[in-house]
Short mmCIF file of C-alpha atoms and ligand atoms in Angstrom, two decimals:
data_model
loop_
_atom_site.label_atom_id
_atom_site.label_comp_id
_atom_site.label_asym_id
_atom_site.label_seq_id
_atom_site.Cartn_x
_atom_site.Cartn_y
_atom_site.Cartn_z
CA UNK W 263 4.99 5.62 20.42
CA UNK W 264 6.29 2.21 19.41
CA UNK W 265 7.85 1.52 16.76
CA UNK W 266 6.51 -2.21 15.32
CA UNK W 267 8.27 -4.74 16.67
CA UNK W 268 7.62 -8.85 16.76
CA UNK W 269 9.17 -9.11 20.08
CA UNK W 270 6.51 -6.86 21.64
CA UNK W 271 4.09 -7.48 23.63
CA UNK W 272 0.95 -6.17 21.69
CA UNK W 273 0.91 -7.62 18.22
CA UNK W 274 2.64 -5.90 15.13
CA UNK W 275 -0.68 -5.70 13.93
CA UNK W 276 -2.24 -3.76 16.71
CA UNK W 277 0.94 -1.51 16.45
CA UNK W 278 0.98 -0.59 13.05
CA UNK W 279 -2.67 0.63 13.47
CA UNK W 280 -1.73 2.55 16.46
CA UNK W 281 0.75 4.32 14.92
CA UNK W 282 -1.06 4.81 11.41
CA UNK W 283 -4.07 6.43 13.85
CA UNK W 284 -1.47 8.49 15.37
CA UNK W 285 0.04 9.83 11.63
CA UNK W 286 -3.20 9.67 9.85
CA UNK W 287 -3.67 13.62 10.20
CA UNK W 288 -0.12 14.68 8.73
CA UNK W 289 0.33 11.54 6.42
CA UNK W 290 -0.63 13.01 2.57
CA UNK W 291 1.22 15.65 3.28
CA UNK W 292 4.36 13.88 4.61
CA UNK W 293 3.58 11.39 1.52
CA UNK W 294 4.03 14.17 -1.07
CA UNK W 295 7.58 15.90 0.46
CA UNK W 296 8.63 12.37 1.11
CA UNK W 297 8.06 10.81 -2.45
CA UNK W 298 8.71 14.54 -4.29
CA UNK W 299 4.81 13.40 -5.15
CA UNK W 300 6.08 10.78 -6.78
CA UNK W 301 3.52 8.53 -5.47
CA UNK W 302 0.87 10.57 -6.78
CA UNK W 303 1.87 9.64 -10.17
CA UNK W 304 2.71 5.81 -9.59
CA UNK W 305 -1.15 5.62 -8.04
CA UNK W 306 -2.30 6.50 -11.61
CA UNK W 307 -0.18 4.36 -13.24
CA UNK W 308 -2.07 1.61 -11.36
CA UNK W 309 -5.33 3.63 -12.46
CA UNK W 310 -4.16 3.39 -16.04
CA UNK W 311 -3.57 -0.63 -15.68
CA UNK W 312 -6.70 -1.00 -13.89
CA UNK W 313 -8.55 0.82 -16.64
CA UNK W 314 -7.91 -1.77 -19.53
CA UNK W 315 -9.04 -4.09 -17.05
CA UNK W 316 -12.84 -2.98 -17.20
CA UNK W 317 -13.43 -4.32 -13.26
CA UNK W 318 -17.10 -4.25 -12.40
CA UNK W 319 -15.75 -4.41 -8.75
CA UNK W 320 -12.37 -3.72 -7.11
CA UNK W 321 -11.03 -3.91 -3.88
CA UNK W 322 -8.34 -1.82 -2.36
CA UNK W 323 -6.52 -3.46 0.53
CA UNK W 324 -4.61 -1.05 3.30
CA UNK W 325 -6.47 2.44 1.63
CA UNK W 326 -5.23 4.57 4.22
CA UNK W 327 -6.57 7.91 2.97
CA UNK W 328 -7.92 6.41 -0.07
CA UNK W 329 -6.01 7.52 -3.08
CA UNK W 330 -6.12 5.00 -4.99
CA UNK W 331 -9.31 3.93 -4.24
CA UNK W 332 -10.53 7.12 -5.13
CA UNK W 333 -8.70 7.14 -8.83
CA UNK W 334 -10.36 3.25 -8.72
CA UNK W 335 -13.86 5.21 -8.39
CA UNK W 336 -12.89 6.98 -11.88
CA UNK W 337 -13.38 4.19 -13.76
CA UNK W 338 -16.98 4.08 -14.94
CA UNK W 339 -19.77 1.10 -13.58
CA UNK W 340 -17.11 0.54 -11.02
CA UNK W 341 -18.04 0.08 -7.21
CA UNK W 342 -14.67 0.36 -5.18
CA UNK W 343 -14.40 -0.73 -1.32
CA UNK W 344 -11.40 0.26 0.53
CA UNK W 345 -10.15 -1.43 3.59
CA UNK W 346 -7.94 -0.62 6.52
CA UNK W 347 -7.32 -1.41 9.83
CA UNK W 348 -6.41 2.12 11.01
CA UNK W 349 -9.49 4.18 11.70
CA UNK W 350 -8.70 7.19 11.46
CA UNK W 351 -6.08 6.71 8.37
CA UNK W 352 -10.10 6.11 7.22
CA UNK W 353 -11.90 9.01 8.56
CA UNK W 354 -9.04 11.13 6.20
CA UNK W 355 -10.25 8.68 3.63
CA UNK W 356 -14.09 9.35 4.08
CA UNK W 357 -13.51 13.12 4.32
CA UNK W 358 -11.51 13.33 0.55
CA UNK W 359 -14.88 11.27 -1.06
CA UNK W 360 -17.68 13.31 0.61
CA UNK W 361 -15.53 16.13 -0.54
CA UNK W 362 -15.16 14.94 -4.02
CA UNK W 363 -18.78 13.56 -4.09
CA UNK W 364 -17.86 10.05 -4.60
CA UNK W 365 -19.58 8.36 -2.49
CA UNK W 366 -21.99 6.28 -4.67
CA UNK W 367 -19.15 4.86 -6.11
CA UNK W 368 -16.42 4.52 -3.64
CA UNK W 369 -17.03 3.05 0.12
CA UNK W 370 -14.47 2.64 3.00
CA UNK W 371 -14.58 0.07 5.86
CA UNK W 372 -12.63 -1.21 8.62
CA UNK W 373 -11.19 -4.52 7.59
CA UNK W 374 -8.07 -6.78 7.95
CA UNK W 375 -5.96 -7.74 4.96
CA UNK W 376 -5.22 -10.84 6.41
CA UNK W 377 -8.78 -11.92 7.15
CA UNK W 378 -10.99 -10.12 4.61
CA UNK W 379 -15.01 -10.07 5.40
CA UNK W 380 -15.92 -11.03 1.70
CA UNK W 381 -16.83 -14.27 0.09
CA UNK W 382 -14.24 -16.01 -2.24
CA UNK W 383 -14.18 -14.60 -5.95
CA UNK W 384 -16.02 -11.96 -5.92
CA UNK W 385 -13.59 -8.80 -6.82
CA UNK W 386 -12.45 -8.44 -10.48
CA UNK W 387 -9.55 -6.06 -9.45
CA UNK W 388 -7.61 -5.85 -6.13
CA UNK W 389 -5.09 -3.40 -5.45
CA UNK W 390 -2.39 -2.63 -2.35
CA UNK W 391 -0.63 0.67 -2.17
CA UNK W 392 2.19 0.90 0.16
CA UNK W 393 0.32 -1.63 2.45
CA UNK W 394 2.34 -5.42 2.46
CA UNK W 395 5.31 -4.20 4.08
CA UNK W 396 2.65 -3.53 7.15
CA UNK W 397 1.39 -6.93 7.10
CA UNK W 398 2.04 -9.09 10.38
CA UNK W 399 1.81 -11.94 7.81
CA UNK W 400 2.99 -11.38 4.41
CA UNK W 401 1.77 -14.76 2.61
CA UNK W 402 -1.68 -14.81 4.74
CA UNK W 403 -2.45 -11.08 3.16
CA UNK W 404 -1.33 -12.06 -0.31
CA UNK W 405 -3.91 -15.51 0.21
CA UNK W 406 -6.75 -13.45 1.42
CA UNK W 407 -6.72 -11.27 -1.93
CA UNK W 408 -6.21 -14.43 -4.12
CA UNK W 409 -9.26 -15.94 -2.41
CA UNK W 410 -11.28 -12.91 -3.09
CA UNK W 411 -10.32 -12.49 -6.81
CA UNK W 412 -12.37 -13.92 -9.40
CA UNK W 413 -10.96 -15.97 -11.68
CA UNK W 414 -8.69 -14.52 -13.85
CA UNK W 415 -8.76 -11.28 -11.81
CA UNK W 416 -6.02 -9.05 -11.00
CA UNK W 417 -3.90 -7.69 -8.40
CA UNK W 418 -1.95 -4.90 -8.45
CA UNK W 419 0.60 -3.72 -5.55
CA UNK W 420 2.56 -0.81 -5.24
CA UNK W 421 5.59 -1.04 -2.75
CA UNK W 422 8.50 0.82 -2.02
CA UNK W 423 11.89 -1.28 -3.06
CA UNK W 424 15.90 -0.73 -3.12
CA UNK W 425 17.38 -0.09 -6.07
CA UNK W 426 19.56 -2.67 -7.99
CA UNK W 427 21.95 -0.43 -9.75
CA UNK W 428 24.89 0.06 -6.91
CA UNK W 429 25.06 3.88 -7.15
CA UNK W 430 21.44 4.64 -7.30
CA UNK W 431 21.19 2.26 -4.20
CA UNK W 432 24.02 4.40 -2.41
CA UNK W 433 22.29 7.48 -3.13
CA UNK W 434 18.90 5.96 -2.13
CA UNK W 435 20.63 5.06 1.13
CA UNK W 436 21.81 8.81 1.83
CA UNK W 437 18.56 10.01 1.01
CA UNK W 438 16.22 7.80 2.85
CA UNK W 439 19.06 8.25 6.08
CA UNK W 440 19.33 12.33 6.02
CA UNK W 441 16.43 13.61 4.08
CA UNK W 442 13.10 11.22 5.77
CA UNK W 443 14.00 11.45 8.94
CA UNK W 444 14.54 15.60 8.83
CA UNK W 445 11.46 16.19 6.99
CA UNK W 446 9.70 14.05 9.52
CA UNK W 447 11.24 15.73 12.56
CA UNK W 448 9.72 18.57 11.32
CA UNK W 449 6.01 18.10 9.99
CA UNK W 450 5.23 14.79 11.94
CA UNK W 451 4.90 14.09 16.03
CA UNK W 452 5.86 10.82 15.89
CA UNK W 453 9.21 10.45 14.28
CA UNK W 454 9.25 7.02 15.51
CA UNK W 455 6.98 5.86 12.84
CA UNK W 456 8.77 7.29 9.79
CA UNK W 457 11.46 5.33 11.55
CA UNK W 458 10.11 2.35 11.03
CA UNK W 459 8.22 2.94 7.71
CA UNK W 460 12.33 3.43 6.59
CA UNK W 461 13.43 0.14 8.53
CA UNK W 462 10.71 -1.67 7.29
CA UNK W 463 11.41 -0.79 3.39
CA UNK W 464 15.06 -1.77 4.45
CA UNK W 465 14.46 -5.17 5.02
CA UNK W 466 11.15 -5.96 2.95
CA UNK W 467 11.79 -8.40 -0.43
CA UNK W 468 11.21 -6.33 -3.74
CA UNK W 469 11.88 -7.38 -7.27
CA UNK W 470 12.26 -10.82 -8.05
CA UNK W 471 12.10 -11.84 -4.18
CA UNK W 472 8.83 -10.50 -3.79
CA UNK W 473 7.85 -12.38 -7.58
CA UNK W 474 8.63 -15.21 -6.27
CA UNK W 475 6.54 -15.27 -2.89
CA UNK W 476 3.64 -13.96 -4.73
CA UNK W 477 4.35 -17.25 -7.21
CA UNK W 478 4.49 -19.62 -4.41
CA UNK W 479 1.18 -18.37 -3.20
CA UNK W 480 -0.38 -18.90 -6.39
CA UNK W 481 -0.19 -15.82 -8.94
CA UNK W 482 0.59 -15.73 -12.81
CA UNK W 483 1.67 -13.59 -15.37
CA UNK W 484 3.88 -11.59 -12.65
CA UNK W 485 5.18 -8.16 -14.67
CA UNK W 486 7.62 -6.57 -11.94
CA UNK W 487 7.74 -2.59 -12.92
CA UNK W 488 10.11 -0.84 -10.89
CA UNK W 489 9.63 3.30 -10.44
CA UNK W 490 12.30 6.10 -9.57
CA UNK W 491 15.39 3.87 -10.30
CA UNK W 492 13.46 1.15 -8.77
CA UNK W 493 12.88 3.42 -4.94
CA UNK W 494 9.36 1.69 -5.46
CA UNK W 495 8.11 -1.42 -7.77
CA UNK W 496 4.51 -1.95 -9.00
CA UNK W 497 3.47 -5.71 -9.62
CA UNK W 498 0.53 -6.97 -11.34
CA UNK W 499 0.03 -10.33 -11.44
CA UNK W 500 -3.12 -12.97 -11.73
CA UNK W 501 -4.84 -15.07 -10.16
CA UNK W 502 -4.86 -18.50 -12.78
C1 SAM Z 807 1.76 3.44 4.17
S1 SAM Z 807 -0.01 3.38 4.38
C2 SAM Z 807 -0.57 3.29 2.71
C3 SAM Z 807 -1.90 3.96 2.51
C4 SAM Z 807 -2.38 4.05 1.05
N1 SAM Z 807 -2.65 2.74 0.48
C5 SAM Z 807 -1.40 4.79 0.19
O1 SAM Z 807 -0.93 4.20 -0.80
O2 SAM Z 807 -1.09 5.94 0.47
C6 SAM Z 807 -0.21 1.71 4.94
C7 SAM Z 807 -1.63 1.39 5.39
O3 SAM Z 807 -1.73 -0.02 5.60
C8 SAM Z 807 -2.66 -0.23 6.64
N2 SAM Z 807 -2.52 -1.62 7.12
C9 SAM Z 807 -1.45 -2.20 7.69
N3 SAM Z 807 -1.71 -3.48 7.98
C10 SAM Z 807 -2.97 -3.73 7.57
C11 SAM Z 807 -3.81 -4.87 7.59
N4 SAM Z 807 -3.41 -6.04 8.12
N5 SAM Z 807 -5.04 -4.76 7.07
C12 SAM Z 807 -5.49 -3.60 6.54
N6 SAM Z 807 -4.75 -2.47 6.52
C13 SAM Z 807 -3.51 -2.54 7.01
C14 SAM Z 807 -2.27 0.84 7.64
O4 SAM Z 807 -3.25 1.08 8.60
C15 SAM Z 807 -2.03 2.04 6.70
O5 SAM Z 807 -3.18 2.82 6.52
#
């Protein structure tokens, strides 16, 4: 398996849904021993945000297994699509909401972040768990979503980040550098990939770095709210 890499031949793109197909089966589990299930509760602190919001329709970029679209489907006269570009990250998806009768409120398709299939200002919410860091091109994703948000809509995104505070970031380091890659050795097949899910949170921009590209693509009212000593940051911002 390859790990994502711009010098590659195939694009990073075509990689990362290569190797999301090839975790797809093991990945909510991995998720929950990874995060301590953290990210179960983050994904309803989006759901709480989202609720005051009242959308009529939200979108949920990179939905993987579709958590958070799911919790999205809670929220009452609201039709929820999910999009990914990994099939069978999907098919995991599709199983949860036939199993949890959902599916006259929440639908999954294939789709690309950074070239949606929907016409400009048409979602009232749009939300992105875990799913920028992925993107072959950071500023086209976050331009696609403003595009399809009506005015005044909102997006939230939920990313993993590196602590500010020195010690936590030390002890953030020893975890992410002993404890990930054990646990994966031992539940996943392709170690390679929770290799580069760690690199990749390494080097992404979180915080204010991360504010200020969503700024320069054309968001307001950023509120940066970091999670577990700031291990992951949710940002809602609008589109003006
Ligand atoms: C770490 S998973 C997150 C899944 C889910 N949102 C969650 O919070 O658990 C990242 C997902 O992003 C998807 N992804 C990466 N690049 C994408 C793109 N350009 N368009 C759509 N989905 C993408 C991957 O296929 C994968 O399912």
């Amino acid at each position: 398996m390859l790990k994502p890499n711009q010098k590659s031949k195939s694009s990073k793109k075509s990689q990362v849904e290569k190797m999301f197909d090839s975790i797809s089966f093991e990945y909510d589990l991995l998720n929950g021993i990874m995060t301590f299930n953290s990210h179960k509760r983050w994904k309803k602190n989006i759901l709480n945000i989202a609720k005051k919001l009242k959308p009529k329709n939200a979108l949920d970029i990179a939905t993987g297994t579709a958590d958070i679209a799911i919790n999205l489907g809670a929220i009452s006269n609201c039709k929820v699509i999910g999009v990914d570009i990994s099939e069978q990250m999907l098919n995991v998806g599709r199983e949860k909401i036939t199993k949890m009768k959902l599916g006259k409120s929440v639908r999954l398709e294939s789709g690309d972040a950074e070239n949606l299939n929907f016409k400009d200002n048409y979602f009232d919410l749009v939300t992105i768990g875990f799913g920028v860091r992925n993107f072959q091109d950071l500023e086209q994703g976050l331009r696609e979503s403003f595009r399809v948000l009506n005015k005044e809509g909102t997006l939230i995104i939920l990313e993993t980040s590196i602590p500010e505070n020195i010690i936590m970031k030390l002890f953030y380091s020893i975890f992410t550098r002993t404890y990930i890659p054990v646990v994966a050795s031992i539940f996943s097949k392709d170690k390679s990939a929770y290799n580069y899910l760690l690199n990749s949170a390494e080097f992404f921009p979180s915080g204010s770095r991360f504010s200020d590209i969503l700024k320069s693509v054309g968001y307001a009212n950023i509120l940066i709210k970091p999670k577990l000593f700031g291990s992951s940051t949710i940002y809602v911002c609008k589109k003006k």
